[in-house]
Amino acid sequence: MNAYVTELERTLSHADLPRARQHYGRVAEITAQSIIIDGLNAALGHGDLIGVVGPDKTIIRGEVIGLNPHNATAIMHTQLRHVKTGQKVFPLIERPLFPSQDWVGRVLDHEGKTIEGESPKEGDRAINLGAGPPAAILRKALGPRLGTGIAALDTFLPLCQGQRVGLFAGSGVGKSTLLGTMARSSSAEINIIALIGERGREVRHFAEKTLGAEGMAKSIVFAATSDASSAVKLRTAKLAIATAEHFRDAGQQVLFLFDSLTRYAEAHRDIALTAGEVPALRAFPPSTFRALAGICERAGPGLDASGDITAVFSVLVAGSDMEEPVADMVRGILDGHIVLDREIAERGRFPAINIRQSVSRSLPDAASADENKMLQIAREHIMRFEDARNIIQAGLYVKGGDPKLDAAIQYYDGLDQFVSLTDIESIDQSFLSLSKVLDIKSES
């Protein structure tokens, strides 16, 4: 036993994972991604890390997701091909993580390590992956508008400091490109980007092409690819929001881009069902709503002496179904939603934002009276043209039949081109461009 413990200590030291105590249990049962552990109930709590020593003396990690009087259930972080019944299981103490400026410009995993397995330099304050949001009554109100560099967002759908919005989109309609543009062009001091459930190829493409050197220079990207276990996806998401909280507490304005909340919900569902929860709508258990609310609430305004976390959470909507469970759950949690429309993307206009279906709950307070009047005029033109699009294209409308529709026809193409503008230098420039499209003289 002593020789085995010495070898285990050497392995754990190499893995940078200290052993909690000398208690150990054994693997009693193995399922597709979880194990049942006998003999460790008294030493484990929900969410604790455990380690199984593999045949090559490497640590196969997992975390506890269920406990009963007889055994514990743990979901593993990697594949189980080297785990066998009867193997010893040890409780582990999680190594604290200390974000620093050295994290900026890197792509990190759920342990705060680079893809090559390197650990960036540590800061002086540890983060708490399971922290709660600031007390609601003590949080600041939404701050001034945050420039995004995207004309549609800086005008029709303003994003204020501390605001949380959803980006609702199907696959292949420009969601990642839009997030990358925001990261490059926003006036935030730092971007924290969580890529949860993305394809492996897309992670490198997003970092090198979509963000580019300009975007990566002020970004930290956390990635858990689609083949990662559900536990790793959830831990990566929690590490990302905890890192955003770290920089918020340091007084910085943080832009938190989370792609995607749907994959996070699916990973939570996977773990909850494995732990024995009862499935409900489309197999999502009731606890999924609380998990989504929990991660969304951790973003938002900070306390008076801190910065804010302005967040954009992407939501995948299959077939543009805004009533699918995750989309339906989060619309009531967030402060607005941006809808990307496949029909708009198919006719070649990017970003494919559907202005009529999108809303920012920071309006009308985020804009001046003149700006709100301009936005109302523009929205009315868009609405009238799109409602009459079929009869116009069919040649059934005769000019002069409706003066308001005549105006909508006159201005629609200009408005459509305006919504496609990106990399705008300032919010004022966006409104100036909009006023020119509408032939309105700027008061400023």
Short mmCIF file of C-alpha atoms in Angstrom, two decimals:
data_model
loop_
_atom_site.label_atom_id
_atom_site.label_comp_id
_atom_site.label_asym_id
_atom_site.label_seq_id
_atom_site.Cartn_x
_atom_site.Cartn_y
_atom_site.Cartn_z
CA MET A 1 0.00 0.00 0.00
CA ASN A 2 2.80 2.47 0.91
CA ALA A 3 4.58 1.88 -2.39
CA TYR A 4 1.32 2.42 -4.26
CA VAL A 5 0.61 5.67 -2.37
CA THR A 6 4.14 6.92 -3.12
CA GLU A 7 3.62 6.23 -6.83
CA LEU A 8 0.20 7.92 -6.71
CA GLU A 9 1.68 11.03 -5.03
CA ARG A 10 4.35 11.20 -7.73
CA THR A 11 1.68 10.94 -10.45
CA LEU A 12 -0.54 13.54 -8.84
CA SER A 13 2.39 15.92 -8.42
CA HIS A 14 3.21 15.57 -12.11
CA ALA A 15 -0.47 16.27 -12.95
CA ASP A 16 -0.42 19.33 -10.66
CA LEU A 17 -3.38 17.89 -8.75
CA PRO A 18 -2.79 17.46 -5.01
CA ARG A 19 -4.41 14.51 -3.31
CA ALA A 20 -7.16 15.47 -0.87
CA ARG A 21 -6.80 12.63 1.65
CA GLN A 22 -5.72 8.99 1.68
CA HIS A 23 -9.29 7.74 1.40
CA TYR A 24 -10.01 5.73 -1.69
CA GLY A 25 -12.88 3.80 -3.18
CA ARG A 26 -13.29 1.48 -6.10
CA VAL A 27 -15.02 1.55 -9.47
CA ALA A 28 -18.14 -0.58 -9.06
CA GLU A 29 -19.85 0.05 -12.39
CA ILE A 30 -19.06 1.76 -15.71
CA THR A 31 -21.55 3.33 -18.12
CA ALA A 32 -21.03 5.25 -21.37
CA GLN A 33 -19.47 8.30 -19.69
CA SER A 34 -19.83 7.83 -15.93
CA ILE A 35 -18.72 5.50 -13.17
CA ILE A 36 -20.31 4.30 -9.94
CA ILE A 37 -17.91 4.50 -6.98
CA ASP A 38 -18.14 2.41 -3.81
CA GLY A 39 -16.47 3.32 -0.52
CA LEU A 40 -15.96 7.10 -0.89
CA ASN A 41 -19.30 8.56 0.13
CA ALA A 42 -18.02 10.06 3.37
CA ALA A 43 -15.14 11.82 1.61
CA LEU A 44 -17.02 13.28 -1.38
CA GLY A 45 -19.43 16.12 -2.02
CA HIS A 46 -21.42 17.09 -5.08
CA GLY A 47 -19.10 18.63 -7.70
CA ASP A 48 -15.90 17.28 -6.11
CA LEU A 49 -13.12 16.05 -8.38
CA ILE A 50 -12.06 12.41 -8.38
CA GLY A 51 -9.19 10.63 -10.05
CA VAL A 52 -8.80 7.09 -11.33
CA VAL A 53 -5.20 6.01 -11.84
CA GLY A 54 -4.93 4.49 -15.30
CA PRO A 55 -2.68 1.60 -16.33
CA ASP A 56 0.03 4.00 -17.51
CA LYS A 57 -0.13 5.86 -14.14
CA THR A 58 -1.92 8.86 -15.67
CA ILE A 59 -4.84 10.39 -13.82
CA ILE A 60 -8.26 9.97 -15.44
CA ARG A 61 -10.32 12.77 -13.94
CA GLY A 62 -14.00 13.16 -13.32
CA GLU A 63 -16.41 14.95 -11.01
CA VAL A 64 -19.17 13.84 -8.71
CA ILE A 65 -22.70 14.43 -10.01
CA GLY A 66 -24.71 12.23 -7.66
CA LEU A 67 -24.55 10.73 -4.17
CA ASN A 68 -26.71 8.24 -2.29
CA PRO A 69 -26.19 6.27 0.94
CA HIS A 70 -24.49 3.44 -0.94
CA ASN A 71 -22.30 4.96 -3.66
CA ALA A 72 -21.37 8.00 -5.73
CA THR A 73 -21.79 8.73 -9.43
CA ALA A 74 -19.05 10.61 -11.27
CA ILE A 75 -18.99 11.79 -14.86
CA MET A 76 -15.59 11.53 -16.47
CA HIS A 77 -13.65 14.21 -18.34
CA THR A 78 -12.19 11.81 -20.91
CA GLN A 79 -13.05 8.50 -22.54
CA LEU A 80 -13.37 5.47 -20.28
CA ARG A 81 -11.46 2.90 -22.32
CA HIS A 82 -8.73 2.64 -19.64
CA VAL A 83 -11.12 2.48 -16.68
CA LYS A 84 -11.99 -0.95 -15.31
CA THR A 85 -14.15 -2.15 -12.45
CA GLY A 86 -12.21 -2.58 -9.25
CA GLN A 87 -9.74 0.21 -9.97
CA LYS A 88 -9.02 2.58 -7.11
CA VAL A 89 -10.63 6.03 -7.05
CA PHE A 90 -9.17 8.92 -5.06
CA PRO A 91 -10.68 12.30 -4.14
CA LEU A 92 -8.73 15.24 -5.57
CA ILE A 93 -8.40 18.85 -4.54
CA GLU A 94 -8.87 21.18 -7.48
CA ARG A 95 -5.87 23.36 -8.27
CA PRO A 96 -6.95 27.03 -7.99
CA LEU A 97 -6.60 29.17 -11.11
CA PHE A 98 -5.14 32.69 -11.13
CA PRO A 99 -5.96 34.64 -14.32
CA SER A 100 -3.46 37.25 -15.45
CA GLN A 101 -2.71 39.48 -18.41
CA ASP A 102 -0.57 36.62 -19.73
CA TRP A 103 -3.85 34.81 -20.52
CA VAL A 104 -4.75 37.49 -23.07
CA GLY A 105 -4.18 36.47 -26.68
CA ARG A 106 -4.37 32.75 -25.93
CA VAL A 107 -6.78 29.87 -26.54
CA LEU A 108 -7.21 27.94 -23.28
CA ASP A 109 -8.95 24.74 -22.17
CA HIS A 110 -11.02 23.87 -19.09
CA GLU A 111 -7.89 23.78 -16.92
CA GLY A 112 -6.62 27.19 -18.03
CA LYS A 113 -3.90 25.57 -20.16
CA THR A 114 -3.03 26.19 -23.79
CA ILE A 115 -3.70 23.59 -26.46
CA GLU A 116 -0.02 22.59 -26.12
CA GLY A 117 -0.56 21.91 -22.40
CA GLU A 118 1.33 24.99 -21.19
CA SER A 119 0.15 27.02 -18.19
CA PRO A 120 0.30 30.83 -18.67
CA LYS A 121 1.76 32.98 -15.90
CA GLU A 122 -0.48 33.27 -12.86
CA GLY A 123 -1.95 36.42 -11.38
CA ASP A 124 -2.40 37.27 -7.71
CA ARG A 125 -6.12 36.48 -7.25
CA ALA A 126 -7.75 33.06 -7.53
CA ILE A 127 -11.13 32.70 -9.18
CA ASN A 128 -14.17 30.73 -8.04
CA LEU A 129 -15.75 28.64 -10.79
CA GLY A 130 -18.98 28.32 -8.83
CA ALA A 131 -19.35 31.95 -7.73
CA GLY A 132 -22.78 33.54 -7.65
CA PRO A 133 -23.71 36.91 -9.17
CA PRO A 134 -23.43 40.12 -7.14
CA ALA A 135 -26.42 40.88 -4.92
CA ALA A 136 -29.16 42.18 -7.20
CA ILE A 137 -29.94 45.25 -5.07
CA LEU A 138 -26.26 46.30 -5.07
CA ARG A 139 -25.64 46.07 -8.80
CA LYS A 140 -25.35 49.17 -10.93
CA ALA A 141 -27.90 50.07 -13.57
CA LEU A 142 -26.97 49.59 -17.21
CA GLY A 143 -24.18 51.95 -18.25
CA PRO A 144 -23.69 53.98 -21.44
CA ARG A 145 -23.80 52.38 -24.86
CA LEU A 146 -20.93 50.09 -25.78
CA GLY A 147 -19.70 50.63 -29.32
CA THR A 148 -19.68 47.39 -31.32
CA GLY A 149 -18.56 48.62 -34.74
CA ILE A 150 -21.76 47.17 -36.24
CA ALA A 151 -24.18 49.80 -37.53
CA ALA A 152 -27.35 47.81 -36.77
CA LEU A 153 -26.31 47.18 -33.15
CA ASP A 154 -25.10 50.71 -32.51
CA THR A 155 -28.45 52.16 -33.64
CA PHE A 156 -31.49 49.85 -33.81
CA LEU A 157 -30.24 47.38 -31.18
CA PRO A 158 -27.94 49.25 -28.78
CA LEU A 159 -25.80 47.25 -26.39
CA CYS A 160 -25.20 49.05 -23.10
CA GLN A 161 -22.47 48.31 -20.56
CA GLY A 162 -23.74 45.44 -18.40
CA GLN A 163 -26.48 44.40 -20.81
CA ARG A 164 -27.05 40.73 -21.69
CA VAL A 165 -28.54 39.84 -25.06
CA GLY A 166 -29.17 36.68 -27.02
CA LEU A 167 -27.96 36.08 -30.56
CA PHE A 168 -30.51 33.70 -32.09
CA ALA A 169 -29.39 31.98 -35.28
CA GLY A 170 -29.41 28.76 -37.23
CA SER A 171 -26.20 27.22 -38.51
CA GLY A 172 -24.35 28.91 -41.36
CA VAL A 173 -25.95 32.36 -41.22
CA GLY A 174 -22.91 34.34 -40.03
CA LYS A 175 -23.12 34.04 -36.26
CA SER A 176 -19.39 33.48 -35.68
CA THR A 177 -18.44 36.27 -38.09
CA LEU A 178 -20.73 38.68 -36.24
CA LEU A 179 -19.21 37.74 -32.87
CA GLY A 180 -15.71 38.16 -34.30
CA THR A 181 -16.57 41.62 -35.63
CA MET A 182 -17.85 42.64 -32.21
CA ALA A 183 -14.68 41.38 -30.54
CA ARG A 184 -12.44 43.29 -32.97
CA SER A 185 -14.37 46.55 -33.03
CA SER A 186 -16.03 46.91 -29.61
CA SER A 187 -15.01 49.61 -27.16
CA ALA A 188 -14.69 47.04 -24.35
CA GLU A 189 -11.28 46.76 -22.70
CA ILE A 190 -11.11 42.96 -22.87
CA ASN A 191 -13.05 40.16 -24.59
CA ILE A 192 -13.70 36.83 -22.90
CA ILE A 193 -14.92 34.32 -25.48
CA ALA A 194 -16.33 30.88 -24.68
CA LEU A 195 -16.58 28.41 -27.58
CA ILE A 196 -18.66 25.56 -26.17
CA GLY A 197 -19.35 22.56 -28.41
CA GLU A 198 -17.72 24.07 -31.51
CA ARG A 199 -16.14 21.93 -34.21
CA GLY A 200 -12.42 21.53 -33.70
CA ARG A 201 -11.62 23.08 -37.08
CA GLU A 202 -13.73 26.14 -36.25
CA VAL A 203 -11.77 26.97 -33.09
CA ARG A 204 -8.52 27.66 -34.95
CA HIS A 205 -10.36 29.39 -37.79
CA PHE A 206 -12.18 31.63 -35.30
CA ALA A 207 -8.96 32.59 -33.52
CA GLU A 208 -6.78 33.12 -36.60
CA LYS A 209 -9.23 34.31 -39.26
CA THR A 210 -12.44 35.58 -37.66
CA LEU A 211 -10.77 37.35 -34.72
CA GLY A 212 -7.40 37.82 -36.35
CA ALA A 213 -4.41 39.42 -34.67
CA GLU A 214 -6.41 42.57 -33.89
CA GLY A 215 -9.15 40.70 -32.07
CA MET A 216 -6.87 38.23 -30.27
CA ALA A 217 -4.75 41.12 -28.94
CA LYS A 218 -7.47 41.88 -26.37
CA SER A 219 -9.20 38.49 -26.11
CA ILE A 220 -9.02 35.29 -24.09
CA VAL A 221 -10.66 32.34 -25.85
CA PHE A 222 -11.83 29.28 -23.90
CA ALA A 223 -12.66 26.26 -26.05
CA ALA A 224 -14.35 22.91 -25.46
CA THR A 225 -14.90 21.21 -28.81
CA SER A 226 -17.90 19.11 -29.78
CA ASP A 227 -16.13 15.85 -28.92
CA ALA A 228 -15.35 16.97 -25.35
CA SER A 229 -17.31 15.38 -22.52
CA SER A 230 -20.31 17.22 -21.11
CA ALA A 231 -18.45 17.80 -17.85
CA VAL A 232 -15.57 19.49 -19.69
CA LYS A 233 -18.00 21.72 -21.60
CA LEU A 234 -19.63 22.91 -18.39
CA ARG A 235 -16.29 23.50 -16.66
CA THR A 236 -15.00 25.46 -19.64
CA ALA A 237 -18.08 27.67 -19.55
CA LYS A 238 -17.70 28.25 -15.81
CA LEU A 239 -14.01 29.04 -16.20
CA ALA A 240 -14.83 31.59 -18.90
CA ILE A 241 -17.44 33.45 -16.84
CA ALA A 242 -15.24 33.30 -13.72
CA THR A 243 -12.40 34.86 -15.74
CA ALA A 244 -14.77 37.59 -16.95
CA GLU A 245 -15.70 38.25 -13.31
CA HIS A 246 -12.00 38.52 -12.44
CA PHE A 247 -11.42 41.32 -14.95
CA ARG A 248 -14.75 42.96 -14.05
CA ASP A 249 -13.70 43.11 -10.40
CA ALA A 250 -10.43 44.69 -11.51
CA GLY A 251 -12.50 47.60 -12.88
CA GLN A 252 -12.46 46.71 -16.57
CA GLN A 253 -15.30 46.77 -19.09
CA VAL A 254 -15.60 43.16 -20.28
CA LEU A 255 -17.32 41.92 -23.42
CA PHE A 256 -18.34 38.29 -22.82
CA LEU A 257 -19.16 36.31 -25.97
CA PHE A 258 -20.64 32.87 -25.32
CA ASP A 259 -21.13 30.46 -28.24
CA SER A 260 -23.38 28.66 -27.66
CA LEU A 261 -25.88 28.59 -24.83
CA THR A 262 -27.68 25.73 -26.59
CA ARG A 263 -24.63 23.47 -26.39
CA TYR A 264 -24.25 24.42 -22.73
CA ALA A 265 -27.89 23.44 -22.09
CA GLU A 266 -27.41 20.15 -23.92
CA ALA A 267 -24.32 19.34 -21.85
CA HIS A 268 -26.22 20.15 -18.66
CA ARG A 269 -29.10 17.92 -19.80
CA ASP A 270 -26.64 15.11 -20.49
CA ILE A 271 -25.22 15.29 -16.97
CA ALA A 272 -28.59 15.78 -15.26
CA LEU A 273 -30.10 12.73 -16.95
CA THR A 274 -27.02 10.66 -16.10
CA ALA A 275 -27.48 11.73 -12.47
CA GLY A 276 -31.06 10.47 -12.55
CA GLU A 277 -33.15 13.62 -13.05
CA VAL A 278 -36.53 13.29 -14.68
CA PRO A 279 -36.66 14.57 -18.29
CA ALA A 280 -39.30 17.09 -19.31
CA LEU A 281 -39.76 19.09 -22.53
CA ARG A 282 -37.50 17.59 -25.24
CA ALA A 283 -35.73 15.70 -22.42
CA PHE A 284 -34.49 18.92 -20.75
CA PRO A 285 -34.93 18.47 -16.98
CA PRO A 286 -36.37 21.32 -14.88
CA SER A 287 -32.91 22.16 -13.51
CA THR A 288 -31.71 23.24 -16.97
CA PHE A 289 -33.60 26.53 -16.70
CA ARG A 290 -31.86 27.31 -13.41
CA ALA A 291 -28.47 26.40 -14.92
CA LEU A 292 -29.06 28.77 -17.85
CA ALA A 293 -30.27 31.54 -15.55
CA GLY A 294 -27.26 30.98 -13.29
CA ILE A 295 -24.65 31.53 -15.99
CA CYS A 296 -26.55 34.45 -17.55
CA GLU A 297 -26.98 36.21 -14.19
CA ARG A 298 -23.25 36.04 -13.51
CA ALA A 299 -22.85 38.43 -16.42
CA GLY A 300 -24.27 41.95 -16.21
CA PRO A 301 -23.51 45.12 -14.26
CA GLY A 302 -20.98 44.98 -11.44
CA LEU A 303 -20.90 46.83 -8.15
CA ASP A 304 -20.21 50.56 -7.93
CA ALA A 305 -16.42 50.15 -7.68
CA SER A 306 -16.08 47.49 -10.38
CA GLY A 307 -16.53 47.21 -14.12
CA ASP A 308 -19.30 45.41 -15.99
CA ILE A 309 -19.72 42.26 -18.03
CA THR A 310 -21.60 43.00 -21.25
CA ALA A 311 -22.65 39.64 -22.65
CA VAL A 312 -23.83 38.18 -25.95
CA PHE A 313 -25.07 34.59 -25.66
CA SER A 314 -25.64 32.77 -28.93
CA VAL A 315 -28.61 30.39 -29.18
CA LEU A 316 -28.97 27.85 -31.98
CA VAL A 317 -32.49 27.79 -33.41
CA ALA A 318 -33.07 24.84 -35.71
CA GLY A 319 -35.29 25.79 -38.61
CA SER A 320 -35.54 29.36 -37.24
CA ASP A 321 -37.89 28.05 -34.54
CA MET A 322 -37.85 30.75 -31.86
CA GLU A 323 -40.15 28.61 -29.71
CA GLU A 324 -37.71 25.72 -29.28
CA PRO A 325 -37.00 25.03 -25.57
CA VAL A 326 -33.64 26.78 -25.04
CA ALA A 327 -34.64 29.86 -27.05
CA ASP A 328 -37.92 30.05 -25.17
CA MET A 329 -36.17 29.68 -21.80
CA VAL A 330 -33.55 32.38 -22.28
CA ARG A 331 -35.64 35.10 -23.93
CA GLY A 332 -37.14 35.94 -20.56
CA ILE A 333 -33.74 35.95 -18.84
CA LEU A 334 -31.90 38.28 -21.21
CA ASP A 335 -32.16 42.02 -21.93
CA GLY A 336 -32.90 41.68 -25.62
CA HIS A 337 -32.45 39.40 -28.59
CA ILE A 338 -30.76 39.70 -31.98
CA VAL A 339 -32.24 37.41 -34.65
CA LEU A 340 -30.21 36.31 -37.66
CA ASP A 341 -32.49 35.37 -40.55
CA ARG A 342 -31.54 32.63 -43.04
CA GLU A 343 -33.63 34.24 -45.80
CA ILE A 344 -31.66 37.48 -45.42
CA ALA A 345 -28.37 35.53 -45.46
CA GLU A 346 -29.42 33.66 -48.60
CA ARG A 347 -29.90 36.90 -50.50
CA GLY A 348 -26.36 37.92 -49.54
CA ARG A 349 -26.81 40.59 -46.88
CA PHE A 350 -24.52 40.15 -43.85
CA PRO A 351 -24.85 40.47 -40.96
CA ALA A 352 -28.23 38.86 -41.60
CA ILE A 353 -29.97 40.71 -38.73
CA ASN A 354 -33.74 40.78 -38.90
CA ILE A 355 -34.43 44.26 -37.50
CA ARG A 356 -38.17 43.66 -37.12
CA GLN A 357 -37.78 40.49 -35.03
CA SER A 358 -34.91 41.82 -32.92
CA VAL A 359 -35.23 44.04 -29.86
CA SER A 360 -32.97 45.73 -27.31
CA ARG A 361 -34.52 46.37 -23.93
CA SER A 362 -32.15 49.26 -23.35
CA LEU A 363 -34.28 51.38 -25.68
CA PRO A 364 -35.63 54.02 -25.56
CA ASP A 365 -33.44 55.08 -22.59
CA ALA A 366 -30.15 54.35 -24.40
CA ALA A 367 -30.85 56.86 -27.17
CA SER A 368 -31.68 60.57 -27.29
CA ALA A 369 -35.11 61.85 -28.35
CA ASP A 370 -33.82 62.70 -31.84
CA GLU A 371 -32.17 59.29 -32.19
CA ASN A 372 -35.33 57.48 -31.08
CA LYS A 373 -37.39 59.47 -33.60
CA MET A 374 -34.94 58.53 -36.36
CA LEU A 375 -35.10 54.85 -35.38
CA GLN A 376 -38.89 54.92 -35.34
CA ILE A 377 -39.01 56.38 -38.86
CA ALA A 378 -36.51 53.80 -40.13
CA ARG A 379 -38.36 50.88 -38.52
CA GLU A 380 -41.64 52.07 -40.02
CA HIS A 381 -40.09 52.19 -43.51
CA ILE A 382 -38.70 48.67 -43.08
CA MET A 383 -42.02 47.32 -41.80
CA ARG A 384 -44.12 48.88 -44.60
CA PHE A 385 -41.81 47.71 -47.38
CA GLU A 386 -41.47 44.14 -46.08
CA ASP A 387 -45.22 43.80 -45.52
CA ALA A 388 -45.81 44.85 -49.14
CA ARG A 389 -42.76 43.13 -50.66
CA ASN A 390 -44.74 40.48 -52.55
CA ILE A 391 -47.12 42.89 -54.28
CA ILE A 392 -44.25 45.26 -55.11
CA GLN A 393 -42.15 42.47 -56.64
CA ALA A 394 -45.18 41.17 -58.54
CA GLY A 395 -45.67 44.63 -60.09
CA LEU A 396 -49.13 45.01 -58.56
CA TYR A 397 -48.38 48.22 -56.70
CA VAL A 398 -48.78 51.55 -58.53
CA LYS A 399 -46.67 54.44 -57.29
CA GLY A 400 -48.80 57.12 -55.64
CA GLY A 401 -51.30 54.69 -54.17
CA ASP A 402 -49.89 55.11 -50.64
CA PRO A 403 -47.50 57.99 -49.85
CA LYS A 404 -46.06 56.15 -46.82
CA LEU A 405 -45.36 53.04 -48.88
CA ASP A 406 -43.80 55.22 -51.58
CA ALA A 407 -41.41 56.58 -48.94
CA ALA A 408 -40.65 53.06 -47.70
CA ILE A 409 -39.80 51.96 -51.26
CA GLN A 410 -37.57 55.01 -51.66
CA TYR A 411 -35.55 54.42 -48.50
CA TYR A 412 -35.56 50.62 -48.10
CA ASP A 413 -32.49 49.79 -50.22
CA GLY A 414 -30.47 52.41 -48.37
CA LEU A 415 -31.61 51.05 -45.01
CA ASP A 416 -30.79 47.49 -46.09
CA GLN A 417 -27.27 48.58 -47.04
CA PHE A 418 -26.93 50.52 -43.78
CA VAL A 419 -27.71 47.43 -41.69
CA SER A 420 -24.83 45.61 -43.44
CA LEU A 421 -22.21 48.19 -42.37
CA THR A 422 -19.50 46.93 -40.00
CA ASP A 423 -16.24 48.20 -38.50
CA ILE A 424 -17.84 51.59 -37.80
CA GLU A 425 -15.53 53.82 -35.76
CA SER A 426 -18.15 55.19 -33.34
CA ILE A 427 -21.82 55.19 -32.38
CA ASP A 428 -22.13 58.82 -33.51
CA GLN A 429 -20.82 57.84 -36.94
CA SER A 430 -23.48 55.12 -37.17
CA PHE A 431 -26.28 57.59 -36.45
CA LEU A 432 -24.77 60.09 -38.87
CA SER A 433 -24.83 57.42 -41.60
CA LEU A 434 -28.44 56.58 -40.74
CA SER A 435 -29.47 60.24 -40.90
CA LYS A 436 -27.95 60.49 -44.39
CA VAL A 437 -29.88 57.42 -45.54
CA LEU A 438 -33.12 59.00 -44.28
CA ASP A 439 -32.26 62.50 -45.58
CA ILE A 440 -32.50 63.85 -42.03
CA LYS A 441 -30.26 66.74 -41.04
CA SER A 442 -28.25 65.94 -37.92
CA GLU A 443 -28.93 68.22 -34.98
CA SER A 444 -25.33 67.84 -33.83
#
